[in-house]
CSV table of C-alpha atoms in Angstrom, one decimal:
chain,number,residue,atom,x,y,z
A,1,MET,CA,-12.5,9.1,-20.2
A,2,ASN,CA,-14.1,6.0,-18.7
A,3,VAL,CA,-12.9,2.7,-20.2
A,4,ASN,CA,-15.2,-0.2,-20.1
A,5,LEU,CA,-12.9,-3.1,-19.4
A,6,ASP,CA,-15.6,-5.7,-19.9
A,7,THR,CA,-16.2,-4.5,-23.5
A,8,ILE,CA,-12.6,-4.3,-24.2
A,9,ALA,CA,-11.7,-7.7,-22.8
A,10,THR,CA,-14.4,-9.6,-24.6
A,11,THR,CA,-13.4,-8.2,-28.0
A,12,ILE,CA,-9.9,-9.7,-27.7
A,13,ASN,CA,-9.3,-12.5,-30.2
A,14,TYR,CA,-7.4,-14.5,-27.6
A,15,VAL,CA,-5.4,-17.7,-27.8
A,16,GLU,CA,-3.6,-18.6,-24.6
A,17,PRO,CA,0.1,-18.3,-25.6
A,18,THR,CA,3.2,-20.1,-24.4
A,19,ASP,CA,5.3,-17.1,-25.4
A,20,PHE,CA,3.1,-14.2,-26.5
A,21,ARG,CA,4.9,-11.5,-28.5
A,22,LEU,CA,3.4,-8.1,-29.2
A,23,THR,CA,3.9,-6.9,-32.8
A,24,ALA,CA,2.9,-3.8,-34.6
A,25,THR,CA,-0.2,-5.5,-35.9
A,26,SER,CA,-1.2,-7.3,-32.8
A,27,LEU,CA,-0.6,-4.4,-30.5
A,28,SER,CA,-3.8,-2.5,-31.3
A,29,ALA,CA,-5.8,-5.6,-31.1
A,30,THR,CA,-4.7,-6.6,-27.6
A,31,THR,CA,-4.2,-3.4,-25.5
A,32,ILE,CA,-5.7,0.0,-24.7
A,33,ILE,CA,-4.2,3.1,-26.3
A,34,PRO,CA,-1.5,4.7,-24.1
A,35,SER,CA,-3.5,7.8,-23.2
A,36,ASP,CA,-6.3,5.7,-21.8
A,37,ARG,CA,-4.2,3.2,-19.8
A,38,ASP,CA,-3.9,5.2,-16.6
A,39,ASP,CA,-7.7,5.3,-16.4
A,40,ALA,CA,-8.0,1.6,-17.2
A,41,MET,CA,-5.5,0.7,-14.4
A,42,LYS,CA,-7.4,2.9,-12.0
A,43,GLN,CA,-10.7,1.1,-12.7
A,44,TRP,CA,-9.0,-2.3,-12.6
A,45,TYR,CA,-7.6,-1.8,-9.1
A,46,MET,CA,-10.5,0.2,-7.7
A,47,GLU,CA,-12.8,-2.7,-8.4
A,48,VAL,CA,-11.2,-4.8,-5.7
A,49,SER,CA,-9.8,-2.1,-3.4
A,50,PRO,CA,-10.8,-2.6,0.3
A,51,TYR,CA,-11.3,1.2,0.4
A,52,LYS,CA,-12.3,3.9,-2.0
A,53,MET,CA,-12.0,7.6,-1.1
A,54,LYS,CA,-11.8,11.0,-2.6
A,55,VAL,CA,-9.4,13.4,-1.0
A,56,ALA,CA,-9.0,17.1,-1.9
A,57,THR,CA,-5.4,18.1,-2.6
A,58,LYS,CA,-6.1,21.9,-2.9
A,59,VAL,CA,-8.2,24.5,-1.1
A,60,GLU,CA,-9.5,27.6,-3.0
A,61,TYR,CA,-10.9,30.7,-1.3
A,62,THR,CA,-14.1,31.9,-3.1
A,63,GLY,CA,-14.7,35.2,-1.3
A,64,VAL,CA,-18.4,34.2,-0.9
A,65,TRP,CA,-19.5,34.3,2.7
A,66,TYR,CA,-21.8,31.3,2.6
A,67,ARG,CA,-19.2,29.1,0.9
A,68,PRO,CA,-15.8,30.7,1.7
A,69,ILE,CA,-13.7,27.7,0.5
A,70,LEU,CA,-13.8,25.0,-2.1
A,71,PHE,CA,-11.9,21.7,-1.9
A,72,THR,CA,-10.6,21.1,-5.4
A,73,ASN,CA,-8.2,18.7,-7.3
A,74,LYS,CA,-9.9,15.8,-5.7
A,75,LYS,CA,-7.9,12.6,-5.9
A,76,ASP,CA,-9.2,9.1,-5.8
A,77,MET,CA,-7.5,7.1,-3.1
A,78,TYR,CA,-7.5,3.3,-3.4
A,79,HIS,CA,-5.3,0.3,-2.9
A,80,GLY,CA,-3.1,-0.1,-6.0
A,81,MET,CA,-3.2,3.5,-7.1
A,82,ASP,CA,0.5,3.5,-7.7
A,83,VAL,CA,0.0,1.7,-11.0
A,84,GLU,CA,-2.2,4.6,-12.2
A,85,LEU,CA,0.4,7.1,-11.0
A,86,PHE,CA,3.3,5.3,-12.7
A,87,THR,CA,1.4,4.9,-15.9
A,88,SER,CA,0.5,8.6,-15.9
A,89,TRP,CA,4.2,9.4,-15.5
A,90,GLU,CA,5.0,7.1,-18.5
A,91,ILE,CA,2.5,9.0,-20.6
A,92,GLU,CA,3.5,12.5,-19.4
A,93,SER,CA,7.2,11.8,-20.0
A,94,ASN,CA,6.5,10.4,-23.5
A,95,ARG,CA,7.8,7.0,-22.7
A,96,ILE,CA,4.6,5.6,-24.1
A,97,SER,CA,2.7,7.7,-26.6
A,98,ASP,CA,-0.4,7.5,-28.8
A,99,THR,CA,1.7,8.7,-31.8
A,100,ARG,CA,4.2,5.8,-31.7
A,101,TYR,CA,1.4,3.4,-30.8
A,102,ASN,CA,-0.7,4.5,-33.9
A,103,ILE,CA,2.2,3.9,-36.3
A,104,GLY,CA,3.2,0.6,-34.6
A,105,THR,CA,6.5,1.8,-33.3
A,106,ILE,CA,7.5,-0.1,-30.1
A,107,ASN,CA,10.1,0.9,-27.6
A,108,TYR,CA,11.0,-0.8,-24.3
A,109,TRP,CA,8.5,1.1,-22.3
A,110,GLU,CA,5.6,0.5,-24.7
A,111,TRP,CA,6.4,-3.2,-24.8
A,112,VAL,CA,6.4,-3.6,-21.0
A,113,ASN,CA,3.4,-1.3,-20.4
A,114,ALA,CA,1.3,-2.8,-23.2
A,115,GLY,CA,2.1,-6.3,-22.0
A,116,PHE,CA,1.1,-5.5,-18.4
A,117,THR,CA,-2.1,-3.8,-19.6
A,118,TYR,CA,-2.8,-6.9,-21.7
A,119,ASP,CA,-2.3,-9.2,-18.7
A,120,THR,CA,-4.7,-7.2,-16.5
A,121,GLN,CA,-7.4,-7.3,-19.2
A,122,ARG,CA,-7.0,-11.1,-19.6
A,123,ALA,CA,-6.9,-11.6,-15.9
A,124,LYS,CA,-10.2,-9.7,-15.4
A,125,THR,CA,-11.9,-11.8,-18.1
A,126,LEU,CA,-10.8,-15.1,-16.7
A,127,ALA,CA,-11.4,-14.2,-13.1
A,128,ASP,CA,-14.9,-12.9,-13.8
A,129,ASN,CA,-15.6,-16.3,-15.5
A,130,ASN,CA,-14.0,-18.3,-12.7
A,131,GLN,CA,-11.3,-19.5,-15.0
A,132,THR,CA,-7.5,-19.8,-14.6
A,133,SER,CA,-4.5,-19.2,-16.8
A,134,ASN,CA,-1.5,-21.4,-17.6
A,135,GLN,CA,0.6,-18.3,-17.6
A,136,ILE,CA,1.9,-17.3,-14.2
A,137,ASN,CA,2.0,-13.6,-15.1
A,138,ILE,CA,-1.8,-13.7,-15.7
A,139,GLN,CA,-2.7,-16.2,-13.0
A,140,ARG,CA,-1.2,-14.1,-10.2
A,141,LEU,CA,-3.3,-11.1,-11.3
A,142,ILE,CA,-6.3,-13.4,-11.2
A,143,ASP,CA,-5.4,-14.4,-7.6
A,144,TYR,CA,-5.2,-10.7,-6.6
A,145,ARG,CA,-8.6,-10.0,-7.9
A,146,LYS,CA,-10.1,-13.0,-6.3
A,147,THR,CA,-8.6,-12.2,-2.9
A,148,GLY,CA,-10.0,-8.6,-3.1
A,149,LYS,CA,-13.5,-9.7,-4.2
A,150,VAL,CA,-13.8,-12.3,-1.4
A,151,TYR,CA,-13.1,-9.7,1.2
A,152,LEU,CA,-15.5,-7.1,-0.3
A,153,LYS,CA,-18.3,-9.7,-0.5
A,154,LYS,CA,-17.8,-10.5,3.2
A,155,TYR,CA,-17.0,-7.2,4.8
A,156,GLY,CA,-17.7,-4.4,2.2
A,157,ARG,CA,-15.6,-1.4,1.4
A,158,LEU,CA,-14.2,1.0,3.9
A,159,SER,CA,-15.1,4.6,3.2
A,160,LEU,CA,-13.5,7.9,4.2
A,161,GLY,CA,-16.5,8.6,6.4
A,162,GLN,CA,-15.7,5.6,8.5
A,163,LEU,CA,-12.3,7.0,9.3
A,164,ALA,CA,-13.8,10.1,10.8
A,165,ASN,CA,-14.2,8.2,14.0
A,166,PRO,CA,-11.9,5.5,15.3
A,167,PHE,CA,-13.4,2.1,14.4
A,168,ASP,CA,-13.5,-0.8,16.7
A,169,ASN,CA,-10.6,-3.1,17.2
A,170,VAL,CA,-12.2,-6.0,15.5
A,171,THR,CA,-12.9,-4.0,12.3
A,172,ALA,CA,-9.4,-2.5,12.4
A,173,ALA,CA,-7.8,-6.0,12.7
A,174,LYS,CA,-9.8,-7.4,9.8
A,175,PHE,CA,-9.1,-4.3,7.6
A,176,TYR,CA,-5.3,-4.1,8.3
A,177,SER,CA,-4.9,-7.9,8.0
A,178,HIS,CA,-6.5,-7.7,4.6
A,179,VAL,CA,-4.5,-4.7,3.5
A,180,ARG,CA,-1.3,-6.5,4.4
A,181,THR,CA,-2.5,-9.6,2.4
A,182,MET,CA,-3.4,-7.4,-0.5
A,183,SER,CA,-0.2,-5.5,-0.5
A,184,ALA,CA,1.9,-8.7,-0.7
A,185,SER,CA,-0.4,-10.1,-3.4
A,186,PHE,CA,-0.3,-6.8,-5.3
A,187,TRP,CA,3.5,-6.8,-5.5
A,188,LYS,CA,3.7,-10.5,-6.4
A,189,SER,CA,1.2,-10.2,-9.2
A,190,HIS,CA,2.4,-6.8,-10.5
A,191,ASN,CA,6.1,-7.7,-10.4
A,192,THR,CA,5.5,-11.1,-12.1
A,193,SER,CA,3.9,-9.4,-15.1
A,194,ILE,CA,6.4,-6.6,-15.2
A,195,VAL,CA,9.4,-8.9,-15.0
A,196,TYR,CA,7.8,-11.3,-17.6
A,197,TRP,CA,7.6,-8.4,-20.1
A,198,ASP,CA,10.9,-6.9,-19.1
A,199,ASP,CA,12.6,-10.3,-19.7
A,200,SER,CA,10.9,-10.6,-23.1
A,201,ALA,CA,11.9,-7.0,-24.0
A,202,ARG,CA,15.5,-8.0,-23.4
A,203,ARG,CA,15.2,-11.2,-25.5
A,204,TYR,CA,13.5,-9.4,-28.4
A,205,GLY,CA,15.9,-6.5,-28.5
A,206,TYR,CA,13.7,-3.6,-27.2
A,207,TYR,CA,15.9,-3.2,-24.1
A,208,GLY,CA,19.0,-3.3,-26.3
A,209,SER,CA,17.6,-0.5,-28.5
A,210,GLU,CA,17.9,1.9,-25.6
A,211,ASP,CA,21.4,3.4,-25.2
A,212,PRO,CA,23.6,2.3,-22.2
A,213,VAL,CA,22.5,5.2,-19.9
A,214,LYS,CA,18.9,4.4,-20.5
A,215,GLN,CA,19.5,0.7,-19.9
A,216,THR,CA,21.1,1.5,-16.6
A,217,PHE,CA,18.0,3.6,-15.7
A,218,ILE,CA,15.7,0.7,-16.7
A,219,ASP,CA,17.7,-1.7,-14.6
A,220,GLY,CA,17.3,0.6,-11.6
A,221,VAL,CA,13.6,0.7,-12.1
A,222,ILE,CA,13.3,-3.1,-12.2
A,223,ILE,CA,15.5,-3.5,-9.1
A,224,ARG,CA,13.5,-0.9,-7.2
A,225,VAL,CA,10.2,-2.5,-8.1
A,226,GLU,CA,11.6,-5.7,-6.5
A,227,PHE,CA,13.1,-3.8,-3.5
A,228,THR,CA,9.9,-2.0,-2.8
A,229,SER,CA,8.1,-5.3,-2.6
A,230,ASP,CA,10.6,-7.0,-0.4
A,231,LEU,CA,12.1,-4.5,2.1
A,232,PRO,CA,15.0,-5.8,4.2
A,233,PHE,CA,12.9,-5.0,7.3
A,234,SER,CA,9.3,-5.3,8.5
A,235,ILE,CA,7.0,-2.5,9.5
A,236,PRO,CA,4.2,-3.5,12.0
A,237,THR,CA,0.9,-4.0,10.3
A,238,PHE,CA,2.3,-3.6,6.8
A,239,GLY,CA,5.0,-6.3,6.7
A,240,ASN,CA,8.1,-5.9,4.5
A,241,ASN,CA,6.7,-4.0,1.5
A,242,VAL,CA,5.7,-0.5,0.7
A,243,PRO,CA,1.9,-0.5,0.5
A,244,PRO,CA,0.6,0.6,-3.0
A,245,VAL,CA,-1.2,3.6,-1.5
A,246,GLY,CA,0.3,6.5,-3.5
A,247,LEU,CA,3.8,6.7,-2.2
A,248,ILE,CA,5.4,5.6,-5.5
A,249,GLY,CA,3.7,8.6,-7.1
A,250,VAL,CA,5.3,10.9,-4.5
A,251,PHE,CA,8.7,9.3,-5.1
A,252,LEU,CA,8.4,9.7,-8.8
A,253,ASN,CA,7.7,13.4,-8.6
A,254,SER,CA,9.7,14.7,-5.7
A,255,GLY,CA,12.9,14.3,-3.8
A,256,PRO,CA,16.6,14.1,-4.8
A,257,PHE,CA,16.0,11.1,-7.0
A,258,LYS,CA,13.0,12.4,-8.9
A,259,TYR,CA,12.6,10.4,-12.1
A,260,PRO,CA,13.4,12.3,-15.3
A,261,THR,CA,10.1,13.4,-16.9
A,262,VAL,CA,11.6,13.3,-20.4
A,263,TYR,CA,12.3,10.5,-22.8
A,264,PRO,CA,14.9,9.4,-23.5
A,265,ALA,CA,16.1,9.8,-19.9
A,266,PRO,CA,19.2,12.1,-19.6
A,267,ALA,CA,22.4,11.0,-18.0
A,268,PRO,CA,22.6,12.1,-14.3
A,269,SER,CA,23.6,15.8,-14.3
A,270,SER,CA,25.7,15.5,-11.1
A,271,SER,CA,27.2,13.0,-8.7
A,272,THR,CA,24.3,13.7,-6.2
A,273,ILE,CA,21.8,12.1,-8.6
A,274,ASP,CA,21.9,8.3,-8.7
A,275,TYR,CA,19.3,6.3,-10.6
A,276,GLY,CA,20.7,3.1,-9.3
A,277,ASN,CA,21.2,2.0,-5.7
A,278,GLY,CA,21.4,5.5,-4.4
A,279,ALA,CA,17.8,6.0,-5.6
A,280,THR,CA,16.8,2.8,-3.9
A,281,ALA,CA,18.3,4.0,-0.6
A,282,GLU,CA,16.4,7.3,-1.0
A,283,ILE,CA,13.2,5.4,-1.3
A,284,ILE,CA,13.8,3.7,2.0
A,285,ARG,CA,14.7,7.0,3.7
A,286,ALA,CA,11.6,8.7,2.3
A,287,TYR,CA,9.4,5.7,3.3
A,288,MET,CA,10.6,6.1,6.9
A,289,GLU,CA,10.2,9.9,6.8
A,290,PHE,CA,6.5,9.4,5.8
A,291,LEU,CA,6.0,7.0,8.6
A,292,LEU,CA,7.7,9.1,11.3
A,293,ASN,CA,6.9,12.7,10.2
A,294,GLU,CA,6.0,14.3,13.5
A,295,GLY,CA,4.6,11.0,14.8
A,296,THR,CA,1.6,10.9,12.6
A,297,ASN,CA,0.7,10.5,8.9
A,298,PRO,CA,-2.4,9.6,6.9
A,299,VAL,CA,-0.9,6.7,5.0
A,300,PHE,CA,0.3,4.3,7.6
A,301,THR,CA,-1.6,5.2,10.8
A,302,TRP,CA,-4.7,6.8,9.5
A,303,TRP,CA,-4.0,10.1,11.4
A,304,ILE,CA,-3.7,8.3,14.7
A,305,PRO,CA,-0.2,7.7,16.2
A,306,GLY,CA,0.4,4.1,17.0
A,307,SER,CA,2.9,1.5,18.0
A,308,ALA,CA,4.2,1.3,14.5
A,309,ASP,CA,5.7,4.8,14.8
A,310,ASP,CA,7.6,3.9,18.0
A,311,GLU,CA,8.8,0.6,16.7
A,312,ALA,CA,10.1,2.2,13.5
A,313,ARG,CA,12.0,4.8,15.5
A,314,ALA,CA,13.5,2.1,17.7
A,315,PHE,CA,14.4,0.1,14.6
A,316,LEU,CA,16.3,3.1,13.0
A,317,GLN,CA,18.1,3.7,16.3
A,318,SER,CA,19.3,0.1,16.4
A,319,LYS,CA,20.9,0.8,13.0
A,320,GLY,CA,22.4,4.0,14.1
A,321,LEU,CA,20.3,6.0,11.6
A,322,THR,CA,18.1,9.1,11.7
A,323,ILE,CA,16.0,10.6,8.9
A,324,ASP,CA,18.8,13.1,8.3
A,325,SER,CA,21.6,10.5,8.0
A,326,PRO,CA,23.5,10.7,4.7
A,327,ARG,CA,22.1,8.6,1.8
A,328,GLU,CA,25.3,6.5,1.8
A,329,ASP,CA,24.6,5.3,5.3
A,330,TRP,CA,21.1,4.2,4.3
A,331,LYS,CA,22.6,2.5,1.3
A,332,LEU,CA,25.2,0.6,3.4
A,333,GLN,CA,22.6,-0.5,6.0
A,334,PHE,CA,19.8,-1.6,3.8
A,335,VAL,CA,20.5,-1.6,0.0
A,336,ASP,CA,23.9,-3.2,-0.4
A,337,PRO,CA,23.2,-6.3,1.8
A,338,ALA,CA,19.8,-7.0,0.1
A,339,ALA,CA,20.3,-5.9,-3.6
A,340,LYS,CA,19.4,-8.5,-6.2
A,341,THR,CA,20.6,-8.8,-9.8
A,342,ILE,CA,18.2,-8.6,-12.7
A,343,GLU,CA,18.8,-12.3,-13.2
A,344,ALA,CA,18.0,-13.1,-9.6
A,345,ILE,CA,14.8,-11.1,-9.9
A,346,LYS,CA,13.8,-13.0,-13.0
A,347,LYS,CA,14.3,-16.3,-11.3
A,348,LYS,CA,12.3,-15.3,-8.3
A,349,TYR,CA,9.2,-14.5,-10.3
A,350,LEU,CA,9.3,-16.6,-13.4
A,351,GLU,CA,11.0,-19.9,-12.4
C-alpha cells in the first residue's frame, strides 16, 4: 500500500504542544495505522535519500532458454532504510498491532513508534512549507529533510547504474561527504525523537507496564540506538556512526543477539544471549565483519576495496582484536569504556 503523506499530514488537527501526549482518542487522529507505518517511513526517507536503488535478493531458475533466470524479491535500497526495517520488525513481532491500535490500547512500543511517526509527519508538513518547530524532536527531522533536499537539488540522485562503472573522484568526494553528513543528521534527528518519546513513555507509565525483563530489553535497545550513532572509533568516509543503509535490519534478524520476534520478549534462554551490553558488543563485531569480509563489501566500499578496509584492519590490530575474538574482548575494548546510561542519553538529546 502506498501512503500519501501529504494528504495525511494536512488532515492533522494540529496545535504545537509543549508536552504532547498521545491518548486513545488522539492516537487515530495523529498517526498512521501500524501496518502502514513501514511503508510510510520508507517513503519519508526515500524522498531525501542521495541514492535510490532496487537490488534483487533472490535468483530463480525458469527453465526457459531465452530467460533462464529471474531476479526476484527486489529490495529498495536507500539512505535511512533501517527505520523501515525496524518498523517492520515491530509489526511482525506484534509489538505494535492494528488490533490494539483500533481499540485504543497503548503499550510502550506503540507509544514510541506512534510518536516517532507523528514527528515525521509534522516535520514533513513544516519543512515543505519552509516552517520551523519549537520542539527539538521535530525540528531535527526538519533539518534532516532540508539537508537532503538541498543536495538533491544541486547534484541529483545517484542510481545503481552509475555504480556499474567507477565514478570520478570529484563525484565520489561529493557523494561520500554528503552521505557522512546525512548519516550524522539521521541519527541526531532519529534519536532525538525516539528518546523524547521513550522519556515520555517512562513518565506516563507505559515503560513501567512492561515487566522487568522487558524493561531491561527496552533499555538495551535505547542504549544501542545511541551507541550505533556514536561509535567509540571512526571509520574513514563514514565517521563514528553506523550508516543507516540496511545493517540494522541484518542485526535484527541474524547473529547471536537476534532480537526476539515475539512480544512480550522472553527472558534470555541461556548465558550466551545478552540483550544488554553483550548485544552492543556484537553489533560492533558484526559491523567490522561487514567492513572487512574478504576485503570487499557492497555497503561500505561499493564493491571496490579501498583504504577504509586497510585502516579498519590496522585499527583492530592496535586493539589486539580479530573478527573471531570472543565477544567479551569486544565488550571490554569498546562497550564498557563508552557506555552511557539512559539518563545521560536523555540529557544528550533533550537538554
